Amino acid sequence: CGDCLCFGSDFDGGCLPSDIKNSLVYDRIAEIMLHHHYDDGVIRKIFYDNALNFFENFVIIIVKACRLW
């Protein structure tokens, strides 16, 4: 999951669990993952790198495909 999972949110109108009020919860999730011996590199991928990779690569592919239609 380290290469394909990433966190995201919809704090401006999405339906979230009551204990997730804002993005501050991500710090706590990272702490829990560290406590459970997740590698720092995997945590960085899940919290940042995988989303960046998606937006830099796959969104461009989707936009180019839509232009062909």
XYZ file of C-alpha atoms in Angstrom:
69
model
C 0.000 0.000 0.000
C 3.002 2.291 0.394
C 3.094 3.118 -3.315
C -0.598 3.631 -4.012
C -2.318 4.883 -0.861
C -2.623 8.555 0.059
C -4.697 10.625 2.425
C -7.063 13.272 1.227
C -9.966 15.170 2.663
C -13.090 17.129 1.944
C -13.445 19.440 4.920
C -15.647 21.900 3.036
C -18.775 19.844 2.780
C -17.897 16.172 2.836
C -19.385 13.714 5.308
C -16.616 12.792 7.721
C -16.602 10.756 10.927
C -17.375 12.933 13.941
C -13.862 12.568 15.372
C -12.261 14.016 12.224
C -12.924 17.739 12.348
C -9.953 19.109 10.403
C -6.535 18.263 9.012
C -4.899 18.361 12.459
C -5.906 14.708 12.841
C -3.231 13.781 10.280
C -0.466 14.533 12.774
C -2.009 12.061 15.190
C -2.385 9.424 12.471
C 1.315 9.803 11.592
C 2.248 9.433 15.270
C 0.196 6.246 15.520
C 1.819 4.856 12.381
C 5.286 5.588 13.793
C 4.280 3.915 17.053
C 3.311 0.838 15.032
C 6.738 0.827 13.320
C 5.745 2.094 9.899
C 8.834 3.222 8.007
C 9.313 7.008 7.712
C 9.513 6.645 3.924
C 6.179 4.823 3.742
C 4.530 7.453 5.936
C 5.909 10.223 3.710
C 4.533 8.455 0.614
C 1.077 8.047 2.162
C 0.923 11.644 3.419
C 2.562 13.412 0.485
C 4.529 11.667 -2.254
C 1.766 9.422 -3.625
C -0.678 12.317 -3.976
C 1.984 14.448 -5.647
C 2.776 11.592 -8.035
C -0.915 11.235 -8.867
C -1.416 14.913 -9.616
C 1.840 15.256 -11.554
C 1.302 12.178 -13.703
C -2.185 10.732 -13.840
C -4.183 13.953 -13.918
C -2.138 15.061 -16.931
C -2.969 11.770 -18.681
C -6.691 12.253 -17.953
C -6.651 15.850 -19.259
C -4.851 14.778 -22.445
C -7.335 11.935 -22.978
C -10.293 14.273 -22.551
C -8.889 16.610 -25.185
C -8.921 13.743 -27.679
C -12.684 13.287 -27.294
